[in-house]
Coordinates of N, CA and C in Angstrom, one line a residue:
M736 N 143.7 89.0 56.7 CA 144.2 87.6 56.7 C 143.1 86.7 56.3
D737 N 143.4 85.7 55.5 CA 142.4 84.6 55.1 C 142.4 83.6 56.3
I738 N 141.3 83.8 57.1 CA 141.3 83.0 58.3 C 141.1 81.5 58.0
E739 N 140.5 81.2 56.8 CA 140.3 79.8 56.4 C 141.7 79.1 56.3
V740 N 142.7 79.8 55.7 CA 144.0 79.2 55.6 C 144.6 78.9 56.9
W741 N 144.4 79.8 57.9 CA 144.9 79.6 59.2 C 144.3 78.4 59.9
I742 N 143.0 78.3 59.8 CA 142.2 77.2 60.3 C 142.7 75.9 59.7
R743 N 142.9 75.8 58.4 CA 143.4 74.6 57.8 C 144.8 74.2 58.3
A744 N 145.6 75.2 58.6 CA 146.9 75.0 59.1 C 146.8 74.4 60.5
L745 N 145.9 74.9 61.4 CA 145.7 74.4 62.7 C 145.2 72.9 62.7
K746 N 144.2 72.7 61.8 CA 143.7 71.3 61.7 C 144.8 70.3 61.2
A747 N 145.6 70.8 60.2 CA 146.6 69.9 59.7 C 147.7 69.6 60.8
A748 N 148.0 70.6 61.6 CA 149.0 70.4 62.7 C 148.4 69.5 63.7
R749 N 147.1 69.6 64.0 CA 146.5 68.6 65.0 C 146.5 67.2 64.4
A750 N 146.2 67.1 63.1 CA 146.1 65.8 62.5 C 147.5 65.1 62.5
G751 N 148.5 66.0 62.1 CA 149.9 65.4 62.0 C 150.4 65.0 63.4
A752 N 150.0 65.7 64.4 CA 150.4 65.3 65.8 C 149.5 64.3 66.4
E753 N 148.4 63.9 65.7 CA 147.4 63.0 66.2 C 146.9 63.5 67.6
V754 N 146.5 64.8 67.6 CA 145.9 65.4 68.8 C 144.5 65.8 68.6
S755 N 143.6 65.4 69.4 CA 142.2 65.8 69.2 C 142.0 67.2 69.8
Q756 N 140.8 67.8 69.5 CA 140.5 69.1 70.1 C 140.5 69.0 71.6
E757 N 139.9 67.9 72.1 CA 139.9 67.8 73.6 C 141.3 67.7 74.2
A758 N 142.2 66.9 73.5 CA 143.5 66.8 74.0 C 144.3 68.1 74.0
L759 N 144.1 68.8 72.9 CA 144.8 70.1 72.7 C 144.3 71.1 73.8
A760 N 143.0 71.0 74.0 CA 142.4 71.9 75.1 C 143.0 71.6 76.4
A761 N 143.2 70.3 76.8 CA 143.7 70.0 78.1 C 145.2 70.4 78.2
T762 N 145.9 70.4 77.1 CA 147.3 70.7 77.1 C 147.6 72.2 77.2
I763 N 146.8 73.0 76.5 CA 147.0 74.4 76.5 C 146.1 75.2 77.5
R764 N 145.2 74.4 78.1 CA 144.3 75.0 79.1 C 143.3 76.0 78.5
W765 N 142.9 75.7 77.3 CA 141.8 76.4 76.6 C 140.6 75.4 76.7
S766 N 139.4 76.0 76.6 CA 138.2 75.1 76.7 C 138.0 74.4 75.3
P767 N 137.5 73.1 75.3 CA 137.2 72.5 74.0 C 136.2 73.3 73.2
S768 N 135.3 73.9 73.8 CA 134.3 74.7 73.1 C 135.0 75.9 72.3
T769 N 136.0 76.5 73.0 CA 136.7 77.6 72.3 C 137.5 77.1 71.1
I770 N 138.1 76.0 71.2 CA 138.9 75.4 70.1 C 137.9 75.1 69.0
A771 N 136.8 74.5 69.3 CA 135.8 74.1 68.3 C 135.3 75.4 67.6
A772 N 135.1 76.5 68.4 CA 134.6 77.7 67.8 C 135.6 78.3 66.9
I773 N 136.9 78.2 67.2 CA 138.0 78.7 66.4 C 138.1 77.9 65.1
E774 N 138.0 76.6 65.2 CA 138.1 75.8 64.0 C 136.9 75.8 63.1
T775 N 135.8 76.3 63.5 CA 134.6 76.5 62.7 C 134.5 78.0 62.2
G776 N 135.4 78.8 62.6 CA 135.4 80.2 62.2 C 134.4 81.1 63.0
R777 N 133.8 80.6 64.1 CA 132.9 81.4 64.9 C 133.7 82.3 65.9
R778 N 134.9 82.0 66.1 CA 135.7 82.8 67.0 C 137.1 83.0 66.4
R779 N 137.6 84.2 66.4 CA 138.9 84.4 65.8 C 140.1 84.0 66.7
P780 N 141.1 83.4 66.2 CA 142.2 83.0 67.1 C 143.0 84.3 67.6
T781 N 143.4 84.2 68.8 CA 144.3 85.3 69.3 C 145.8 84.8 69.2
M782 N 146.7 85.8 69.3 CA 148.1 85.4 69.3 C 148.5 84.5 70.4
E783 N 147.8 84.7 71.6 CA 148.1 83.9 72.7 C 147.8 82.4 72.4
F784 N 146.6 82.2 71.8 CA 146.2 80.9 71.4 C 147.2 80.3 70.4
A785 N 147.6 81.1 69.4 CA 148.5 80.6 68.4 C 149.8 80.1 69.0
V786 N 150.3 80.9 69.9 CA 151.6 80.6 70.5 C 151.5 79.3 71.3
A787 N 150.4 79.2 72.1 CA 150.2 78.0 72.9 C 150.0 76.8 72.0
A788 N 149.2 76.9 70.9 CA 149.0 75.8 70.0 C 150.3 75.3 69.4
D789 N 151.2 76.3 69.0 CA 152.5 76.0 68.4 C 153.3 75.2 69.3
Q790 N 153.3 75.6 70.6 CA 154.1 74.8 71.6 C 153.6 73.4 71.8
A791 N 152.3 73.3 71.9 CA 151.7 72.0 72.1 C 151.8 71.0 70.9
L792 N 151.7 71.6 69.7 CA 151.8 70.8 68.5 C 153.1 70.7 67.9
R793 N 154.1 71.4 68.5 CA 155.5 71.4 68.0 C 155.6 71.8 66.5
T794 N 155.0 72.9 66.2 CA 155.0 73.4 64.8 C 156.0 74.5 64.6
G795 N 156.9 74.7 65.5 CA 158.0 75.7 65.3 C 157.6 77.1 65.1
G796 N 156.4 77.5 65.6 CA 156.0 78.9 65.5 C 155.2 79.2 64.2
L797 N 154.8 78.1 63.5 CA 154.1 78.3 62.2 C 152.8 79.0 62.4
L798 N 152.0 78.6 63.4 CA 150.6 79.3 63.6 C 150.8 80.7 64.0
A799 N 151.7 81.0 64.9 CA 151.9 82.4 65.3 C 152.4 83.2 64.2
N800 N 153.3 82.7 63.4 CA 153.8 83.5 62.2 C 152.8 83.7 61.2
L801 N 151.9 82.7 60.9 CA 150.9 82.9 59.9 C 149.9 84.0 60.4
L802 N 149.6 84.0 61.7 CA 148.6 84.9 62.2 C 149.2 86.3 62.2
S803 N 150.5 86.4 62.6 CA 151.2 87.7 62.7 C 151.3 88.3 61.3
A804 N 151.7 87.5 60.3 CA 151.9 88.0 58.9 C 150.6 88.4 58.3
G805 N 149.5 87.7 58.6 CA 148.2 88.0 58.0 C 147.7 89.3 58.6
E806 N 147.9 89.6 59.9 CA 147.4 90.8 60.5 C 148.3 92.0 60.0
A807 N 149.6 91.8 59.8 CA 150.4 92.9 59.4 C 150.0 93.3 58.0
N808 N 149.5 92.4 57.1 CA 149.1 92.7 55.8 C 147.7 93.3 55.7
S809 N 146.9 93.0 56.6 CA 145.5 93.4 56.5 C 145.0 94.4 57.5
G810 N 145.9 94.8 58.4 CA 145.5 95.8 59.4 C 144.9 95.1 60.6
P811 N 143.9 95.7 61.3 CA 143.4 95.2 62.5 C 142.5 93.9 62.3
G812 N 143.1 92.8 61.9 CA 142.4 91.6 61.6 C 141.5 91.1 62.7
W813 N 142.0 91.3 64.0 CA 141.2 90.9 65.1 C 139.8 91.4 65.1
F814 N 139.6 92.6 64.5 CA 138.3 93.3 64.5 C 137.3 92.8 63.5
E815 N 137.8 92.0 62.5 CA 137.0 91.6 61.4 C 135.6 91.0 61.8
P816 N 135.6 90.2 62.8 CA 134.3 89.6 63.2 C 133.3 90.5 63.9
W817 N 133.8 91.6 64.4 CA 133.0 92.5 65.3 C 131.8 93.1 64.6
P818 N 131.9 93.6 63.3 CA 130.7 94.2 62.7 C 129.6 93.2 62.6
G819 N 129.9 91.9 62.4 CA 128.8 90.9 62.3 C 128.1 90.7 63.7
H820 N 128.9 90.8 64.8 CA 128.3 90.7 66.1 C 127.4 92.0 66.3
E821 N 127.9 93.1 65.9 CA 127.1 94.3 66.0 C 125.7 94.2 65.3
E822 N 125.8 93.6 64.1 CA 124.6 93.4 63.3 C 123.6 92.5 64.0
R823 N 124.0 91.5 64.7 CA 123.1 90.6 65.4 C 122.7 91.0 66.8
A824 N 123.4 92.0 67.3 CA 123.1 92.4 68.7 C 121.7 93.0 68.8
V825 N 121.1 92.9 70.0 CA 119.9 93.5 70.3 C 120.1 94.8 71.2
R826 N 121.3 94.9 71.8 CA 121.6 96.0 72.6 C 123.1 96.2 72.6
L827 N 123.6 97.5 72.4 CA 125.0 97.8 72.3 C 125.3 99.0 73.2
C828 N 126.3 98.8 74.0 CA 126.7 99.9 75.0 C 128.2 100.3 74.6
Y829 N 128.4 101.5 74.2 CA 129.7 102.0 73.8 C 130.2 103.0 74.9
F830 N 131.5 102.8 75.2 CA 132.2 103.9 76.0 C 133.4 104.2 75.3
E831 N 133.7 105.5 75.1 CA 134.9 106.0 74.4 C 135.5 107.1 75.2
L832 N 136.8 107.1 75.3 CA 137.5 108.1 76.1 C 137.9 109.3 75.2
C833 N 138.5 109.1 74.1 CA 139.1 110.3 73.4 C 138.6 110.5 72.0
L834 N 137.6 109.7 71.6 CA 137.1 109.9 70.2 C 135.6 109.5 70.2
I835 N 135.0 110.0 69.1 CA 133.5 109.7 68.9 C 133.5 108.2 68.4
P836 N 132.5 107.4 69.0 CA 132.4 106.0 68.6 C 132.2 105.9 67.1
G837 N 132.8 104.8 66.5 CA 132.7 104.5 65.1 C 131.3 104.7 64.4
P838 N 130.3 104.1 65.0 CA 128.9 104.2 64.4 C 128.4 105.6 64.3
L839 N 129.0 106.6 65.0 CA 128.5 107.9 65.0 C 129.4 108.9 64.2
Q840 N 130.5 108.4 63.7 CA 131.5 109.3 63.0 C 131.0 109.7 61.6
T841 N 131.3 111.0 61.3 CA 131.1 111.4 59.9 C 132.2 110.8 59.1
E842 N 132.1 110.8 57.8 CA 133.2 110.4 56.9 C 134.4 111.2 57.1
E843 N 134.3 112.5 57.3 CA 135.4 113.4 57.4 C 136.2 113.1 58.7
Y844 N 135.4 112.9 59.8 CA 136.0 112.6 61.1 C 136.7 111.2 61.0
A845 N 136.0 110.2 60.5 CA 136.6 108.8 60.4 C 137.9 108.9 59.6
R846 N 137.9 109.6 58.5 CA 139.2 109.6 57.7 C 140.3 110.3 58.5
A847 N 140.0 111.3 59.3 CA 141.0 112.0 60.1 C 141.6 111.0 61.1
V848 N 140.7 110.2 61.7 CA 141.1 109.2 62.7 C 142.0 108.2 62.1
V849 N 141.5 107.6 61.0 CA 142.2 106.4 60.4 C 143.6 106.9 59.8
S850 N 143.6 108.1 59.3 CA 144.9 108.5 58.6 C 145.9 109.1 59.6
A851 N 145.5 109.3 60.8 CA 146.4 110.0 61.8 C 147.7 109.2 61.9
G852 N 148.9 109.9 61.8 CA 150.2 109.3 62.0 C 150.7 108.6 60.8
G853 N 149.9 108.5 59.7 CA 150.4 107.8 58.5 C 150.6 106.3 58.7
V854 N 149.9 105.7 59.5 CA 150.1 104.2 59.8 C 149.7 103.4 58.6
Y855 N 148.6 103.9 57.8 CA 148.1 103.1 56.7 C 148.4 103.9 55.4
R856 N 148.5 103.1 54.3 CA 148.6 103.7 53.0 C 147.2 104.4 52.6
S857 N 147.2 105.3 51.7 CA 146.0 106.0 51.3 C 144.9 105.1 50.9
D858 N 145.2 104.0 50.1 CA 144.2 103.1 49.7 C 143.6 102.3 50.8
R859 N 144.5 102.0 51.8 CA 144.0 101.2 53.0 C 143.2 102.1 53.9
V860 N 143.5 103.4 53.9 CA 142.7 104.4 54.7 C 141.3 104.4 54.1
E861 N 141.2 104.5 52.8 CA 139.8 104.6 52.2 C 139.0 103.3 52.5
E862 N 139.7 102.2 52.4 CA 139.0 100.9 52.7 C 138.5 100.9 54.1
L863 N 139.3 101.3 55.1 CA 138.9 101.3 56.5 C 137.8 102.3 56.8
V864 N 137.9 103.4 56.1 CA 136.8 104.4 56.3 C 135.5 103.9 55.8
S865 N 135.6 103.2 54.6 CA 134.4 102.7 54.0 C 133.8 101.6 54.9
R866 N 134.6 100.8 55.5 CA 134.1 99.7 56.4 C 133.4 100.4 57.6
R867 N 134.0 101.4 58.1 CA 133.5 102.1 59.3 C 132.1 102.7 59.0
L868 N 132.0 103.3 57.9 CA 130.7 103.9 57.5 C 129.7 102.8 57.2
E869 N 130.1 101.7 56.7 CA 129.2 100.6 56.4 C 128.5 100.1 57.7
R870 N 129.3 100.1 58.8 CA 128.8 99.7 60.1 C 127.6 100.5 60.6
Q871 N 127.5 101.8 60.1 CA 126.5 102.7 60.6 C 125.1 102.3 60.1
R872 N 125.0 101.3 59.2 CA 123.7 100.9 58.7 C 122.8 100.4 59.8
L873 N 123.4 99.8 60.8 CA 122.6 99.2 61.9 C 121.8 100.3 62.6
L874 N 122.2 101.5 62.6 CA 121.4 102.6 63.3 C 120.1 102.9 62.5
H875 N 120.1 102.6 61.2 CA 119.0 103.0 60.4 C 118.1 101.9 59.8
R876 N 118.4 100.7 60.1 CA 117.6 99.6 59.6 C 116.3 99.5 60.3
E877 N 115.4 98.6 59.8 CA 114.0 98.6 60.3 C 114.0 98.0 61.8
D878 N 114.9 97.1 62.1 CA 114.9 96.6 63.5 C 116.2 96.8 64.2
P879 N 116.5 98.1 64.5 CA 117.9 98.4 65.0 C 118.0 98.0 66.4
P880 N 119.2 97.7 66.9 CA 119.4 97.4 68.3 C 119.3 98.7 69.1
D881 N 119.0 98.5 70.4 CA 119.1 99.7 71.3 C 120.6 100.0 71.5
C882 N 120.9 101.3 71.3 CA 122.3 101.7 71.4 C 122.5 102.8 72.4
V883 N 123.4 102.6 73.3 CA 123.7 103.6 74.3 C 125.1 104.0 74.1
F884 N 125.4 105.3 73.9 CA 126.7 105.8 73.7 C 127.1 106.7 74.9
L885 N 128.2 106.3 75.5 CA 128.7 107.1 76.6 C 130.1 107.6 76.2
I886 N 130.2 108.9 76.1 CA 131.4 109.6 75.6 C 132.0 110.5 76.6
D887 N 133.3 110.4 76.8 CA 134.0 111.3 77.6 C 134.0 112.7 77.0
E888 N 133.8 113.7 77.9 CA 133.7 115.1 77.4 C 134.9 115.5 76.5
S889 N 136.1 115.0 76.9 CA 137.3 115.4 76.1 C 137.2 115.0 74.7
A890 N 136.4 114.0 74.3 CA 136.2 113.6 72.9 C 135.4 114.6 72.2
L891 N 134.5 115.3 72.8 CA 133.7 116.3 72.2 C 134.5 117.6 72.0
R892 N 135.6 117.8 72.7 CA 136.4 119.0 72.6 C 137.6 118.9 71.7
R893 N 138.0 117.6 71.4 CA 139.2 117.4 70.6 C 138.9 117.7 69.1
P894 N 139.6 118.6 68.5 CA 139.2 119.0 67.1 C 139.8 118.1 66.1
V895 N 139.3 116.9 66.1 CA 139.7 115.9 65.1 C 139.4 116.3 63.7
G896 N 140.4 116.4 62.8 CA 140.1 116.9 61.4 C 140.1 118.4 61.3
G897 N 140.2 119.1 62.4 CA 140.2 120.5 62.4 C 138.8 121.0 63.0
P898 N 138.8 122.3 63.4 CA 137.6 122.9 64.0 C 136.3 122.7 63.2
A899 N 136.4 122.9 61.9 CA 135.2 122.9 61.1 C 134.7 121.4 61.0
A900 N 135.6 120.5 60.8 CA 135.2 119.1 60.7 C 134.6 118.6 62.0
M901 N 135.2 119.1 63.1 CA 134.6 118.7 64.4 C 133.3 119.3 64.7
D902 N 133.1 120.5 64.2 CA 131.7 121.1 64.3 C 130.7 120.3 63.5
R903 N 131.1 119.8 62.4 CA 130.1 119.0 61.6 C 129.9 117.7 62.3
Q904 N 130.9 117.2 63.0 CA 130.8 115.9 63.7 C 129.8 116.1 64.9
L905 N 129.9 117.2 65.6 CA 128.9 117.5 66.6 C 127.5 117.6 66.1
G906 N 127.4 118.1 64.9 CA 126.1 118.2 64.3 C 125.5 116.8 64.0
R907 N 126.4 115.9 63.6 CA 126.0 114.5 63.4 C 125.5 113.9 64.6
L908 N 126.1 114.2 65.8 CA 125.6 113.6 67.0 C 124.2 114.1 67.3
L909 N 124.0 115.4 67.1 CA 122.6 115.9 67.3 C 121.6 115.3 66.4
E910 N 122.0 114.9 65.2 CA 121.0 114.2 64.3 C 120.7 112.8 64.8
V911 N 121.7 112.1 65.2 CA 121.6 110.7 65.6 C 120.7 110.5 66.9
V912 N 120.9 111.5 67.8 CA 120.2 111.3 69.1 C 118.7 111.5 68.9
E913 N 118.2 111.9 67.7 CA 116.8 112.0 67.5 C 116.2 110.7 67.2
L914 N 117.0 109.7 66.9 CA 116.5 108.3 66.7 C 116.0 107.7 68.0
P915 N 114.9 107.1 68.0 CA 114.3 106.6 69.2 C 115.1 105.5 69.9
H916 N 115.9 104.8 69.2 CA 116.7 103.7 69.8 C 118.1 104.1 70.2
V917 N 118.4 105.4 70.1 CA 119.7 105.9 70.5 C 119.7 106.8 71.7
R918 N 120.6 106.5 72.6 CA 120.8 107.3 73.8 C 122.2 107.8 73.8
L919 N 122.4 109.1 74.2 CA 123.8 109.6 74.3 C 124.0 110.2 75.7
H920 N 125.1 109.8 76.3 CA 125.4 110.4 77.6 C 126.9 110.9 77.5
V921 N 127.2 112.0 78.2 CA 128.5 112.5 78.3 C 129.0 112.4 79.7
L922 N 130.3 111.9 79.8 CA 130.9 111.8 81.1 C 131.7 113.1 81.3
P923 N 131.3 114.0 82.1 CA 131.9 115.3 82.2 C 133.3 115.3 82.8
V924 N 134.2 116.2 82.4 CA 135.6 116.2 82.9 C 135.6 116.4 84.4
E925 N 134.6 117.1 85.0 CA 134.6 117.3 86.4 C 134.6 116.1 87.2
V926 N 134.2 114.9 86.6 CA 134.2 113.7 87.3 C 135.6 113.3 87.8
G927 N 136.7 113.7 87.1 CA 138.0 113.4 87.4 C 138.3 111.9 87.2
A928 N 139.0 111.3 88.1 CA 139.4 109.9 87.9 C 138.1 109.0 87.9
H929 N 138.1 108.0 87.0 CA 137.0 107.1 86.9 C 137.4 105.7 86.6
V930 N 136.5 104.8 86.6 CA 136.9 103.3 86.6 C 137.4 102.8 85.2
S931 N 137.3 103.6 84.2 CA 137.7 103.1 82.9 C 138.7 104.0 82.2
M932 N 139.6 104.6 82.9 CA 140.6 105.5 82.3 C 141.6 104.8 81.4
G933 N 141.6 103.5 81.5 CA 142.5 102.7 80.7 C 142.1 102.5 79.2
G934 N 140.8 102.8 78.9 CA 140.4 102.7 77.5 C 138.9 102.4 77.4
G935 N 138.5 102.5 76.1 CA 137.1 102.3 75.8 C 136.7 100.9 75.6
F936 N 135.4 100.6 75.4 CA 134.9 99.2 75.2 C 133.6 99.3 74.6
V937 N 133.1 98.1 74.1 CA 131.7 98.0 73.7 C 131.2 96.7 74.3
L938 N 130.0 96.7 74.9 CA 129.3 95.5 75.4 C 128.2 95.3 74.4
A939 N 128.1 94.0 74.0 CA 127.0 93.6 73.1 C 126.2 92.5 73.7
E940 N 124.9 92.8 73.7 CA 123.9 91.7 74.1 C 123.3 91.1 72.9
M941 N 123.5 89.7 72.8 CA 123.0 89.0 71.6 C 121.6 88.5 71.8
P942 N 120.9 88.1 70.8 CA 119.5 87.6 70.9 C 119.3 86.4 71.8
D943 N 120.3 85.6 72.0 CA 120.2 84.5 72.9 C 120.5 84.8 74.3
G944 N 120.8 86.1 74.6 CA 121.1 86.5 76.0 C 122.6 86.5 76.3
D945 N 123.4 85.9 75.4 CA 124.9 85.9 75.6 C 125.4 87.3 75.4
R946 N 126.5 87.6 76.0 CA 127.1 88.9 75.9 C 128.6 88.8 75.4
L947 N 129.0 89.8 74.6 CA 130.3 89.9 74.0 C 130.9 91.2 74.4
L948 N 132.3 91.2 74.4 CA 133.0 92.4 74.8 C 134.0 92.7 73.8
C949 N 134.1 93.9 73.3 CA 135.1 94.4 72.4 C 136.0 95.4 73.1
L950 N 137.3 95.1 73.1 CA 138.3 95.9 73.7 C 139.3 96.3 72.6
D951 N 139.9 97.5 72.8 CA 140.9 98.0 71.8 C 142.0 98.7 72.6
N952 N 143.2 98.6 72.0 CA 144.3 99.4 72.6 C 145.3 99.7 71.5
A953 N 146.5 100.3 71.9 CA 147.4 100.8 70.9 C 148.0 99.7 70.0
A954 N 148.1 98.5 70.5 CA 148.8 97.5 69.7 C 147.8 96.6 69.0
R955 N 146.8 96.1 69.7 CA 145.8 95.2 69.1 C 144.7 95.1 70.1
G956 N 143.5 94.7 69.6 CA 142.4 94.6 70.5 C 142.0 93.1 70.7
Q957 N 140.8 93.0 71.2 CA 140.3 91.6 71.5 C 138.8 91.6 71.6
I958 N 138.2 90.5 71.1 CA 136.8 90.3 71.2 C 136.7 89.1 72.2
A959 N 136.0 89.3 73.3 CA 136.0 88.2 74.4 C 134.6 87.9 74.8
D960 N 134.4 86.7 75.3 CA 133.2 86.3 75.9 C 133.4 85.7 77.3
Y961 N 134.6 86.0 77.9 CA 134.9 85.5 79.2 C 133.9 86.1 80.3
P962 N 133.2 85.3 81.0 CA 132.2 85.8 81.9 C 132.8 86.8 83.0
E963 N 134.0 86.4 83.5 CA 134.5 87.3 84.5 C 134.9 88.7 83.9
W964 N 135.4 88.7 82.7 CA 135.7 90.0 82.0 C 134.4 90.8 81.8
I965 N 133.4 90.1 81.3 CA 132.2 90.8 81.0 C 131.5 91.4 82.3
A966 N 131.6 90.6 83.4 CA 131.0 91.0 84.6 C 131.7 92.3 85.1
L967 N 133.0 92.3 85.0 CA 133.8 93.4 85.5 C 133.5 94.7 84.6
V968 N 133.5 94.5 83.3 CA 133.2 95.7 82.5 C 131.8 96.1 82.7
Q969 N 130.8 95.2 82.9 CA 129.5 95.6 83.2 C 129.4 96.5 84.4
R970 N 130.1 96.1 85.4 CA 130.2 97.0 86.7 C 130.7 98.3 86.4
K971 N 131.8 98.3 85.6 CA 132.4 99.6 85.2 C 131.4 100.5 84.4
W972 N 130.7 99.8 83.5 CA 129.7 100.6 82.7 C 128.6 101.2 83.6
E973 N 128.1 100.5 84.5 CA 127.1 101.0 85.4 C 127.6 102.1 86.2
H974 N 128.8 102.0 86.7 CA 129.4 103.1 87.4 C 129.6 104.4 86.6
L975 N 130.1 104.2 85.4 CA 130.3 105.3 84.4 C 129.0 106.0 84.1
L976 N 127.9 105.2 83.8 CA 126.6 105.7 83.5 C 126.1 106.5 84.7
G977 N 126.4 106.1 85.9 CA 125.9 106.8 87.1 C 126.6 108.1 87.2
E978 N 127.8 108.3 86.7 CA 128.6 109.5 86.8 C 128.2 110.5 85.7
A979 N 127.6 110.0 84.6 CA 127.4 110.7 83.4 C 126.3 111.7 83.5
L980 N 126.3 112.7 82.6 CA 125.2 113.6 82.5 C 123.9 112.9 82.0
S981 N 122.8 113.5 82.2 CA 121.5 112.9 81.7 C 121.5 113.1 80.2
E982 N 120.6 112.4 79.5 CA 120.4 112.6 78.1 C 120.2 114.1 77.7
R983 N 119.3 114.7 78.4 CA 119.0 116.1 78.1 C 120.3 117.0 78.3
A984 N 120.9 116.8 79.4 CA 122.1 117.6 79.7 C 123.2 117.3 78.7
S985 N 123.3 116.1 78.3 CA 124.4 115.7 77.3 C 124.1 116.4 76.0
V986 N 122.9 116.4 75.5 CA 122.6 117.1 74.3 C 122.8 118.6 74.4
E987 N 122.5 119.1 75.6 CA 122.7 120.6 75.8 C 124.2 120.9 75.7
L988 N 125.0 120.0 76.2 CA 126.5 120.3 76.2 C 126.9 120.2 74.7
V989 N 126.5 119.3 73.9 CA 126.9 119.2 72.5 C 126.4 120.4 71.8
N990 N 125.2 120.9 72.1 CA 124.7 122.2 71.4 C 125.6 123.3 71.8
K991 N 126.0 123.4 73.1 CA 126.9 124.5 73.5 C 128.2 124.5 72.9
L992 N 128.8 123.3 72.6 CA 130.1 123.2 72.0 C 130.1 123.4 70.5
K993 N 128.9 123.2 69.9 CA 128.8 123.4 68.4 C 128.8 124.8 68.1
V994 N 129.6 125.2 67.1 CA 129.8 126.6 66.8 C 128.7 127.1 65.9
T995 N 128.4 126.4 64.8 CA 127.4 126.8 63.8 C 126.1 126.3 64.2
P996 N 125.0 127.0 63.8 CA 123.6 126.6 64.1 C 123.3 125.3 63.4

């Protein structure tokens, strides 16, 4: 979706209704800073925001329809700002339940994940795979962020793309953990129930000390900076890390599951 078009539509709707950012914020109970961030492109609008703005500005669902149509045409549009946040981050903490995190995926593994279920056309699959692989540059640049990857053991055992492809993916993990700024921990299945069985997440610490949260689910995800959400997920992260295998034990498990030398 062309976010600039959506922003212009919001600004035009506010101007037509003669509603300031502050007045809109008071009406829909969003903070003025959030609305300013959306209108300057620093924060992507959510569907919840679009619906609330439509109601307040009496636009007849225009903003929600524009947002929905744009995301239907472009795939997971909510995710578009995230690679930029990853690039600027000084520390990234990833937790995944059922798959290898994107920055660690081989091209073969990524293609199997994106093409599963036939949700996207073949050309769109290749575009999304290319974008995913592009994100991996941050691991190899001169000033990379500290990256901690916490992966559920089930993700290491799921043969995404077939046994041979998964074996090559495990080999990729063993290569990446040799980087000094990368840590890998595995959450063993013996742990049983844990605090984040509802899904994975990424916590990003930015240069100014601010933190961002990336959440994903079956329908759509969200990038958030709400302090209460981040505090909750931070507590979950610490609990999960406490239950996980050590770095050495995690690497030993990956070696054990890998079939070829």
